[in-house]
CSV table of C-alpha atoms in Angstrom, one decimal:
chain,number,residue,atom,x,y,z
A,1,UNK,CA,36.8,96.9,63.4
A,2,UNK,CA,36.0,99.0,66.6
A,3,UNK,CA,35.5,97.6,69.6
A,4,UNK,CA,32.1,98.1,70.9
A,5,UNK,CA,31.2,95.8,74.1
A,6,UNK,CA,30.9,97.8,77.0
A,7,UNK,CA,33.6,99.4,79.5
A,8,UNK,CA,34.1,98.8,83.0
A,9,UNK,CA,35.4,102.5,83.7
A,10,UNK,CA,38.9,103.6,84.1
A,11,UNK,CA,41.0,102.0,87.0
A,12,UNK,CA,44.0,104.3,88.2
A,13,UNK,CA,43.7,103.5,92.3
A,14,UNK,CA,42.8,100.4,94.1
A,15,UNK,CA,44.0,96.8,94.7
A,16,UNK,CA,46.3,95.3,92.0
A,17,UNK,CA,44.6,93.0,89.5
A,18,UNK,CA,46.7,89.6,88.7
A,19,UNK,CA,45.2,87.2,85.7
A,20,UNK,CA,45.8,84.1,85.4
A,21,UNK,CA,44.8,82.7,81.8
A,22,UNK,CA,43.7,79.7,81.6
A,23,UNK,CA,41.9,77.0,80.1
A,24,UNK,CA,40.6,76.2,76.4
A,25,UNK,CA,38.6,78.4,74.4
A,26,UNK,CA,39.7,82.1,76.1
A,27,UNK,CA,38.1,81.2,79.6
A,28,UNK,CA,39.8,83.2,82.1
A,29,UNK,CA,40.6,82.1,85.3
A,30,UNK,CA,41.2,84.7,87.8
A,31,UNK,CA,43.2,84.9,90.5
A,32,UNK,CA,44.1,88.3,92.4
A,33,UNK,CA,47.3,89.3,94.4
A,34,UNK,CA,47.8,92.3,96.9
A,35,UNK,CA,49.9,95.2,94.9
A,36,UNK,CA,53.6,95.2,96.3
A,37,UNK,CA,53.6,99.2,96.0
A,38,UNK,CA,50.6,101.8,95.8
A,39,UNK,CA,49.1,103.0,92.6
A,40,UNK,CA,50.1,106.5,93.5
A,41,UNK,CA,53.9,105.2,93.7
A,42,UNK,CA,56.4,108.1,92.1
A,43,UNK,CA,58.8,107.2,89.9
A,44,UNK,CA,62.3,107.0,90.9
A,45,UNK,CA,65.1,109.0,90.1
A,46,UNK,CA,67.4,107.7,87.4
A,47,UNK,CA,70.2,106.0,88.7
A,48,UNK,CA,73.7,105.7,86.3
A,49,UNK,CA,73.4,104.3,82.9
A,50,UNK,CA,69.4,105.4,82.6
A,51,UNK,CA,69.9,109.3,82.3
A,52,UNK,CA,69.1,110.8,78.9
A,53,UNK,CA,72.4,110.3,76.9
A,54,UNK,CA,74.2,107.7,79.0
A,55,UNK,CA,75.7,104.9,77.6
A,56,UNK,CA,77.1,105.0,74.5
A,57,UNK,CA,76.8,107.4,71.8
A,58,UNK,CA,73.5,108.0,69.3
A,59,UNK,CA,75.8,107.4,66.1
A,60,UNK,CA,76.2,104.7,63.9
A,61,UNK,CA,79.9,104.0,62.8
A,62,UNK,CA,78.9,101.6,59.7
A,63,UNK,CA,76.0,103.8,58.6
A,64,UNK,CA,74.4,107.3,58.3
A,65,UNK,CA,71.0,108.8,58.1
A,66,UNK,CA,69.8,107.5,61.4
A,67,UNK,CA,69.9,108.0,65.6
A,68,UNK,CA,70.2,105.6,67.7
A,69,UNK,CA,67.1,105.2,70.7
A,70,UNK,CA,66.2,103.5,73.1
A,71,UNK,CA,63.0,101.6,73.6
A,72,UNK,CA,60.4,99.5,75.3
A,73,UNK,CA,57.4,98.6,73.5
A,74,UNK,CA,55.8,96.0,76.2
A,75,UNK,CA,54.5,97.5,80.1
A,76,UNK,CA,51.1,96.9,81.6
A,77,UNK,CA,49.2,99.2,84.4
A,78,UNK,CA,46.3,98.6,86.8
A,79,UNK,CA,44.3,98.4,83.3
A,80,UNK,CA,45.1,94.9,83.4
A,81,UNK,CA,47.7,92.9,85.1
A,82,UNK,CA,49.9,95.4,86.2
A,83,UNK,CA,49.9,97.1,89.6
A,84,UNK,CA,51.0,100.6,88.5
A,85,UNK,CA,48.5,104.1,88.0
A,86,UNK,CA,48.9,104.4,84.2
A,87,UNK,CA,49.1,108.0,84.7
A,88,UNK,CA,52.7,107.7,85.9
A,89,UNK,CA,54.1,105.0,83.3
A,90,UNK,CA,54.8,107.2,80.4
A,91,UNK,CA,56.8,110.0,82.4
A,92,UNK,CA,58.6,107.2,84.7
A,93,UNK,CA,59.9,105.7,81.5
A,94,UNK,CA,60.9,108.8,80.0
A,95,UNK,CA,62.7,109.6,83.8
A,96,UNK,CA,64.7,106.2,83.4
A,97,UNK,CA,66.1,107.2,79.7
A,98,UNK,CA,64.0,105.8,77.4
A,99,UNK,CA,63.1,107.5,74.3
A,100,UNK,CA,59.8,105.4,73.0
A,101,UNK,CA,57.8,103.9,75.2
A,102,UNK,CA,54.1,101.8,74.9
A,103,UNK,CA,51.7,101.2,77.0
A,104,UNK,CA,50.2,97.3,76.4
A,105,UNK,CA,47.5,96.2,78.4
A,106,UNK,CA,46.4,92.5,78.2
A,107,UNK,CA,42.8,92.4,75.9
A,108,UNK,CA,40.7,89.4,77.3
A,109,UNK,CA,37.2,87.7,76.9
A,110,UNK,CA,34.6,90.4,77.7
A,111,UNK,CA,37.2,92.9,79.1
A,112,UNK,CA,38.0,90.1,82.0
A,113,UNK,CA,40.7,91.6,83.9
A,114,UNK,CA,41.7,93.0,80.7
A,115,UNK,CA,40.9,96.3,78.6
A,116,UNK,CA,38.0,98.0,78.3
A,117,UNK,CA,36.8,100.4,75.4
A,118,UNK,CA,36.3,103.3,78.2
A,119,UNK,CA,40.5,101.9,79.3
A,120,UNK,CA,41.9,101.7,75.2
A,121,UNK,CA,40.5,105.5,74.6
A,122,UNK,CA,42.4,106.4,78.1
A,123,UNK,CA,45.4,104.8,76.7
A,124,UNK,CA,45.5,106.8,74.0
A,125,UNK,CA,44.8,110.0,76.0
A,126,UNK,CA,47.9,109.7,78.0
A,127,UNK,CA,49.9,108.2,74.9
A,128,UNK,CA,49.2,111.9,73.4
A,129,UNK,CA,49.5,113.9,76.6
A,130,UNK,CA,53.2,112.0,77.0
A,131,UNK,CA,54.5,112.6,73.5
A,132,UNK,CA,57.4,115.2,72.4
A,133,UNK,CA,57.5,114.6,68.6
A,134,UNK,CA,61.5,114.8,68.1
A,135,UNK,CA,62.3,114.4,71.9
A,136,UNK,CA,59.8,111.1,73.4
A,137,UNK,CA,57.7,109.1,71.3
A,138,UNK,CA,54.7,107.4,73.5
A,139,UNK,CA,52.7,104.7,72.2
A,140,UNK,CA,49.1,103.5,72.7
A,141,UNK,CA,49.2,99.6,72.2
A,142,UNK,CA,47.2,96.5,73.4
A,143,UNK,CA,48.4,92.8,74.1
A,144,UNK,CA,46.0,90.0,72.4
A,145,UNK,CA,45.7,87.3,75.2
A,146,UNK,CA,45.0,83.4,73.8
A,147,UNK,CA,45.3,81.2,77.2
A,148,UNK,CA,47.0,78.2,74.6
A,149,UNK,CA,48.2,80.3,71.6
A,150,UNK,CA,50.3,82.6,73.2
A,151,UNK,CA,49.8,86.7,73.2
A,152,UNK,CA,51.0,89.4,70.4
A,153,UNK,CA,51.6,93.0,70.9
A,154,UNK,CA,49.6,95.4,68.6
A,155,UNK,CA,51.0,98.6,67.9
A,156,UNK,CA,49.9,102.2,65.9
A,157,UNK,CA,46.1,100.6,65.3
A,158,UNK,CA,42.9,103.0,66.0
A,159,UNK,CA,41.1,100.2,67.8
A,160,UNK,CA,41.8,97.2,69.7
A,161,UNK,CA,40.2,93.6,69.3
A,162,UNK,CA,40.1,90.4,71.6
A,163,UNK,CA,39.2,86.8,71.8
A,164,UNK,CA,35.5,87.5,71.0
A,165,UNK,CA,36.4,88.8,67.4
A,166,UNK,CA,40.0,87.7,67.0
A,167,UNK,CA,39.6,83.7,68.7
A,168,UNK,CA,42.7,82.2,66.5
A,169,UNK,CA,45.5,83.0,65.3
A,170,UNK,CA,43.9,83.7,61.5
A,171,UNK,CA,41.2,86.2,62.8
A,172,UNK,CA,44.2,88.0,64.6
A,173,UNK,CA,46.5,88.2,61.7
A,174,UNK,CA,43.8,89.3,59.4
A,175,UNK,CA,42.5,91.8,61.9
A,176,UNK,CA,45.8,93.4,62.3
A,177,UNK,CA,46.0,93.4,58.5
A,178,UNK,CA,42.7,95.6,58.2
A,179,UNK,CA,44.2,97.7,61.3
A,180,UNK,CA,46.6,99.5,59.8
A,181,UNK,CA,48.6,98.8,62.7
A,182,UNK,CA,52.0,96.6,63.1
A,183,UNK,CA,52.6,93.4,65.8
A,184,UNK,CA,55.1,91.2,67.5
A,185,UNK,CA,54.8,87.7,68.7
A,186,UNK,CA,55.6,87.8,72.7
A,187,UNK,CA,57.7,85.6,74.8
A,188,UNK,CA,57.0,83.3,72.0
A,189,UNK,CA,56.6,78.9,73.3
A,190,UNK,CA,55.6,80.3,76.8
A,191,UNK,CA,52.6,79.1,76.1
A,192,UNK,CA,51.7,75.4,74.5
A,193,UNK,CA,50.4,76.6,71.5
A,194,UNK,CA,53.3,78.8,70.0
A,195,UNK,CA,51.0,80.9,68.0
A,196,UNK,CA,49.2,77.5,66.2
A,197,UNK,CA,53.0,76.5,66.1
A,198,UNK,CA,54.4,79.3,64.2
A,199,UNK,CA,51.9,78.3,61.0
A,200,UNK,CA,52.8,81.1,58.3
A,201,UNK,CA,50.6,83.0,56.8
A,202,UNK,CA,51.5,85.4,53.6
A,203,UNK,CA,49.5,87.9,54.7
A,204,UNK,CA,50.6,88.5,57.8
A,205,UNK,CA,54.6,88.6,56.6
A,206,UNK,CA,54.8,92.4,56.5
A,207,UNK,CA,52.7,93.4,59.5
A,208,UNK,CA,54.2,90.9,61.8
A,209,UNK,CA,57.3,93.1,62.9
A,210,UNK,CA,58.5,91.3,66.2
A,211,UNK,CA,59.5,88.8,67.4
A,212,UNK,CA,60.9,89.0,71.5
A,213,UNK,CA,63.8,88.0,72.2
A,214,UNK,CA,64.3,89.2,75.5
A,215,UNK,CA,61.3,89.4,77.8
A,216,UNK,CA,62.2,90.8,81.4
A,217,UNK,CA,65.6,89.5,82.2
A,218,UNK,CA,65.1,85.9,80.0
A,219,UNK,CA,66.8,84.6,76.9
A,220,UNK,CA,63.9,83.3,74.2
A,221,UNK,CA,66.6,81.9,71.9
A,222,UNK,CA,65.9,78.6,73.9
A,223,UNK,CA,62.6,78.3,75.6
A,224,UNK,CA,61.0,75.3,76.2
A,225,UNK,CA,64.0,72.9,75.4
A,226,UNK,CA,63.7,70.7,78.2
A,227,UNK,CA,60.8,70.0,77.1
A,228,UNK,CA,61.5,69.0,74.0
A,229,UNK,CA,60.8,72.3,71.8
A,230,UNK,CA,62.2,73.7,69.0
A,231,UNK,CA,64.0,77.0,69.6
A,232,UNK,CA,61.5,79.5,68.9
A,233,UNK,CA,63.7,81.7,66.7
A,234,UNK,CA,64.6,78.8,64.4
A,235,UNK,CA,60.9,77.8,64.6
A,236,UNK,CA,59.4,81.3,63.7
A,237,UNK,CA,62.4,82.2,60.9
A,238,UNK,CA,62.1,78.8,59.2
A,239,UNK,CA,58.6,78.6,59.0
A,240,UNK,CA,58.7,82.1,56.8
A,241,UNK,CA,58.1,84.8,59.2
A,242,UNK,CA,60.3,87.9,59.3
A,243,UNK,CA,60.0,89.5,61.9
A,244,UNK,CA,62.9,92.1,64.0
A,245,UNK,CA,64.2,90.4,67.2
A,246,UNK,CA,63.1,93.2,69.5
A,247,UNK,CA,63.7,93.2,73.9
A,248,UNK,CA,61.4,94.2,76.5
A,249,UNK,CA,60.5,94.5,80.0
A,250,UNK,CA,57.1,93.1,80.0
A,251,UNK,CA,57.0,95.4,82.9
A,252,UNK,CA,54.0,94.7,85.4
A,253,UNK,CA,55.2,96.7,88.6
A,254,UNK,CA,55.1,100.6,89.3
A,255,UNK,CA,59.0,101.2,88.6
A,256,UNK,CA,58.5,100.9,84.6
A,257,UNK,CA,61.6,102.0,82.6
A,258,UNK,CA,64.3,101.7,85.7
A,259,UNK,CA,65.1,97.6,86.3
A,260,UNK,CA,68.6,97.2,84.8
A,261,UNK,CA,68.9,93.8,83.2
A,262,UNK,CA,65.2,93.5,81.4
A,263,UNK,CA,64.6,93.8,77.8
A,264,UNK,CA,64.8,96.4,76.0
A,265,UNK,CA,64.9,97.4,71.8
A,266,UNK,CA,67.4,99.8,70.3
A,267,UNK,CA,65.9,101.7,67.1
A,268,UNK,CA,67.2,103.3,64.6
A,269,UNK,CA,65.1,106.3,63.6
A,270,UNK,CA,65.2,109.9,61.5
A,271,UNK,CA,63.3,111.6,63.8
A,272,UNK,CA,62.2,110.8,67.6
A,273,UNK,CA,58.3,110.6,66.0
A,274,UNK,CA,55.8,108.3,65.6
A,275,UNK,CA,55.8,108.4,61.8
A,276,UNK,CA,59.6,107.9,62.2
A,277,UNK,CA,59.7,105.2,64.8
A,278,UNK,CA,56.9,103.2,62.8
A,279,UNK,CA,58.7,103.7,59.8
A,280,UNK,CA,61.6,102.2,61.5
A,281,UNK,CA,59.9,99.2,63.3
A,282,UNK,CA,58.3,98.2,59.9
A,283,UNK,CA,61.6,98.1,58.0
A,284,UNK,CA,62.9,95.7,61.1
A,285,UNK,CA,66.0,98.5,61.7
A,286,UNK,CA,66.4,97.5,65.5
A,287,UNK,CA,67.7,95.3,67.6
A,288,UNK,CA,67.5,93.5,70.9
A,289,UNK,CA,69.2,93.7,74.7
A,290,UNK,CA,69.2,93.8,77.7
A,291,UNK,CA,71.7,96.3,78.6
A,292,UNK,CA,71.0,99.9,78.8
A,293,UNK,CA,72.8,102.4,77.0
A,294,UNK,CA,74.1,100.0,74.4
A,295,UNK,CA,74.3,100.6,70.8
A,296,UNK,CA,74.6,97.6,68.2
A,297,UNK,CA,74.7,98.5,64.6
A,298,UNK,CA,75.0,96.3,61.7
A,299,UNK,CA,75.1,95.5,57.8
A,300,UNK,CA,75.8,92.3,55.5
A,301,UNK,CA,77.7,93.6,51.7
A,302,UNK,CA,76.2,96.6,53.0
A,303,UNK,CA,72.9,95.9,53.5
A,304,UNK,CA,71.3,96.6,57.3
A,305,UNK,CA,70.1,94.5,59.9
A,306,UNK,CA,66.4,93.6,58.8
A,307,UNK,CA,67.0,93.8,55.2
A,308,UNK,CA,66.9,91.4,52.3
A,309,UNK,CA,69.9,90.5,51.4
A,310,UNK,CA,70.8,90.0,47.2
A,311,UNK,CA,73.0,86.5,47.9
A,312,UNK,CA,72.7,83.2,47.1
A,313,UNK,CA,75.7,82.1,47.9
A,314,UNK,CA,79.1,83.5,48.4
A,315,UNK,CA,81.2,85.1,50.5
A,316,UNK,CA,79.1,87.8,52.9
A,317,UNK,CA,81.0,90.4,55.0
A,318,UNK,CA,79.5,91.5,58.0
A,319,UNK,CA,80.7,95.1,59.9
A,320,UNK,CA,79.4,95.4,63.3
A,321,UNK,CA,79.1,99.0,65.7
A,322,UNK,CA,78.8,97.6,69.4
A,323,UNK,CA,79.6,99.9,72.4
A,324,UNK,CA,78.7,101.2,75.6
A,325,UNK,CA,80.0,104.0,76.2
A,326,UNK,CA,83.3,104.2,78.9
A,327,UNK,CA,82.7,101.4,81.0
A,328,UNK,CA,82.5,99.0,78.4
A,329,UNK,CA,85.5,99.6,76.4
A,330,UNK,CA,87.4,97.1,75.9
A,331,UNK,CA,85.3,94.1,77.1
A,332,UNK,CA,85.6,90.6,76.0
A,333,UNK,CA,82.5,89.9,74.3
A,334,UNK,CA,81.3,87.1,71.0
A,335,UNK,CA,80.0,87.8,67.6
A,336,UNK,CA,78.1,84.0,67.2
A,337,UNK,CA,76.6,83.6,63.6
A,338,UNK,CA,73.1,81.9,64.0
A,339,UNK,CA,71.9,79.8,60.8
A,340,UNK,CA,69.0,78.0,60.3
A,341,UNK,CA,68.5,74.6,62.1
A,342,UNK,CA,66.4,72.2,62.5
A,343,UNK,CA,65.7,72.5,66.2
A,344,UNK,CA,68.5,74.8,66.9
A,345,UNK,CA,70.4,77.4,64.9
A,346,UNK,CA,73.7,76.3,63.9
A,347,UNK,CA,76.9,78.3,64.3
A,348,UNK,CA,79.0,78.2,61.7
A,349,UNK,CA,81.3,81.2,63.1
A,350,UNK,CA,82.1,82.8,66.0
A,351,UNK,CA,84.3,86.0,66.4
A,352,UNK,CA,86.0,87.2,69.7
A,353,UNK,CA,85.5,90.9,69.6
A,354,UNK,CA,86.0,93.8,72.2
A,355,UNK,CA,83.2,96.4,72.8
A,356,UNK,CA,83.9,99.8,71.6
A,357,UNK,CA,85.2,99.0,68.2
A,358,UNK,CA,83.8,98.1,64.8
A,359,UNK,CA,84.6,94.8,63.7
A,360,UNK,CA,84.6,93.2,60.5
A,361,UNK,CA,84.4,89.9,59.6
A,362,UNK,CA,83.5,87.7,56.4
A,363,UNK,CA,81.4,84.8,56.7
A,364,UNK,CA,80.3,82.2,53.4
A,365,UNK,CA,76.4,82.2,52.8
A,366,UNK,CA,74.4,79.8,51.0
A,367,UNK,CA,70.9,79.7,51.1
A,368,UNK,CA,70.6,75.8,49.9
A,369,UNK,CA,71.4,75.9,54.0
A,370,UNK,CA,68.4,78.3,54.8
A,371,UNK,CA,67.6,82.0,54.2
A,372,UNK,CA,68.4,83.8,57.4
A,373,UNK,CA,71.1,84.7,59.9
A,374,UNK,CA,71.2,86.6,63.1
A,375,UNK,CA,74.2,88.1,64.8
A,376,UNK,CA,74.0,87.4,68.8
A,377,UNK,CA,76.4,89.2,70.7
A,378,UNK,CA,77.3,87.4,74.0
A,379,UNK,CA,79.5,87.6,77.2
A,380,UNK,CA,81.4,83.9,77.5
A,381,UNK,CA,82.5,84.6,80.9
A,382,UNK,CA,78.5,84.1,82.0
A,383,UNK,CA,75.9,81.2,81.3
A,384,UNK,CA,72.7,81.3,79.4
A,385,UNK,CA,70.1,80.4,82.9
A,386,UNK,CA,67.8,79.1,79.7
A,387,UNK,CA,70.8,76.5,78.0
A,388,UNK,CA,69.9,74.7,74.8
A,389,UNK,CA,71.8,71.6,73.4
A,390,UNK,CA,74.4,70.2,75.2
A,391,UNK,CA,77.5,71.8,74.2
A,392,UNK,CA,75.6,74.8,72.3
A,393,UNK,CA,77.7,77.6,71.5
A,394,UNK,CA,74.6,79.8,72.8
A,395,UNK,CA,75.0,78.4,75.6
A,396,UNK,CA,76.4,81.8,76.9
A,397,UNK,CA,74.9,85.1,77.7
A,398,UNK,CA,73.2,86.9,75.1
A,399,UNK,CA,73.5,90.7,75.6
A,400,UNK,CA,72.1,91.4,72.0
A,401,UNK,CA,70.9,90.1,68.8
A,402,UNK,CA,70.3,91.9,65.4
A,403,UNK,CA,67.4,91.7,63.4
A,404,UNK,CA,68.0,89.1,60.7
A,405,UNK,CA,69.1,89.5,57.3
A,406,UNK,CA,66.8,87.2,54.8
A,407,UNK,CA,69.0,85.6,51.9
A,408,UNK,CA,66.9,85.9,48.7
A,409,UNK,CA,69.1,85.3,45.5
């Protein structure tokens, strides 16, 4: 359904708008906050690692058919909460190295420090000024703000909707189904609702593509423990969702694409496009980090990251592609195998790997013990700053998780 209240006219130049959401029912309360840098800021030059082609190479080790890039699918502008023009987002993040990039401005009550309809049809304008179909791939997007259930990122949909249609999570998920468009659920148990607690919905399976895992520079794989909360992975994977684990900046300044050390998604396409990149975020082929130039590739008896996998039980061998290109060879990193929990996902195997090198490793499977697993990669020299259990394997550094792999016999 289109969108039809009225706009508030484009905003590239003035004060910074902050919201602060709030409240029961979608009431906003607003709160503004002097902009740190001027909406005419120019991007900076790329600095090492963010160059086109830095890192490590575009080319799978374990599999063929695909290139490796380098996304984030998550940024905001003066068109909501951000304090950056949106007319320089799309070409700083292709400046920093990043092949696909989305704009996502918050959609609120009424347009409330949010998007307008005059702000969603500039969106796409400079989406399709910014693309290079087989070079950069820009993205028009929106980010469905609920004060209590949390906020999920829309994607490839011809119109955008807010809490006056979509009010719960139901509307959402059945308005995203008539969109034609794909979504992710966003630094998912930030807020107290966790997306009416994670309740499935069939319908929603397939067009529910994301799930972060890295948002700016935190670790998800634990939010919200001390204060009792389920892991959010374990929470969203055992209630029936399948969703990619994907990273991004949730970027809100005017530097978008450049701060090393915030999330961002690797994807593995057949052509820099849209078509191609959608076809590639809907078969969950990607994977999330926080480290620039990285490349993580990975298949179960075969099967890639995101896929079903044909095993009930038995004995499943993993191969994994991790590098970085020269600076990373060599390093001391972890393969941890995560498997459904009840709170937390259990480790059943861990594997001391060095970067630069495929490893291989096998690992038994059964699904009477749940029917996913994830692959983290970590650094054990360095804490998680967002800990879980006592004594948690996780308890590390994540620099990268696969997609999962969903046993179904």
């Amino acid at each position: 359904m289109t969108h039809t209240h009225a706009g508030t006219g484009d905003t590239s130049t003035g004060t910074s708008r902050r919201t602060l959401i709030a409240g029961a029912g979608g009431l906003l309360m607003l709160a503004s906050a002097p902009g740190t840098a001027s909406a005419a800021t120019t991007p900076r030059a790329a600095g090492p690692n963010r160059a086109p082609g830095s890192g490590a190479s575009r080319t799978s080790l374990v599999t063929q058919g695909t290139t490796l890039v380098h996304a984030d699918l998550h940024n905001h502008t003066l068109m909501s909460d951000g304090d950056g023009d949106p007319a320089l987002a799309f070409a700083s993040m292709r400046e920093a190295g990043l092949d696909v990039a989305a704009l996502t401005d918050h959609s609120t009550l009424f347009s409330i420090e949010g998007l307008s309809r005059s702000e969603w049809d500039r969106t796409g304008a400079l989406a399709d000024a910014a693309d290079d179909p087989g070079q950069y791939t820009a993205i028009r997007g929106f980010e469905w703000s609920h004060p209590l259930l949390g906020h999920v990122n829309v994607w490839f949909s011809g119109s955008y909707t807010d809490l006056l249609q979509s009010s719960s999570m139901s509307r959402l998920y059945s308005w995203i189904g008539g969109s034609g468009g794909i979504a992710g659920f966003n630094h998912p148990g930030r807020e107290v609702g966790r997306f009416d607690n994670f309740r499935y919905v069939a319908g929603a399976r397939e067009p529910m593509i994301g799930l972060e895992m890295f948002n700016r520079g935190d670790d998800y794989l634990f939010d919200g423990w001390g204060s009792g909360q389920t892991s959010p992975l374990v929470a969203c994977l055992n209630a029936g969702w399948r969703p990619g684990l994907t990273g991004v900046s949730d970027e809100h300044g005017t530097d978008w694409g450049f701060p090393e050390g915030k999330g961002r998604t690797g994807l593995w396409v057949t052509q820099n496009t849209r078509q191609e990149v959608l076809a590639a975020m809907r078969a969950r082929r990607f994977f999330a980090t926080r480290v620039s130039g990285l490349r993580l590739d990975a298949t179960a008896n075969g099967v890639r990251m995101g896929g079903v996998l044909p095993v009930g039980r038995g004995d499943v061998t993993f191969s994994v592609d991790l590098d970085r290109g020269p600076d990373w060879v060599g390093k001391p990193l972890r393969i941890q195998v995560l498997r459904p929990g009840s709170d937390a996902p259990v480790v059943p195997e861990m594997i001391d790997i060095e970067a630069g090198r495929v490893t291989q490793f096998t690992v038994p499977l059964d699904i009477v013990d749940g029917h996913w697993v994830v692959l983290r990669i970590s650094d054990p020299s360095q804490p998680n700053a967002s800990p879980g259990p006592a004594n948690h394997p996780c308890n590390d550094w994540g620099v990268a998780y696969t997609s999962p792999w969903f046993l179904q016999p």
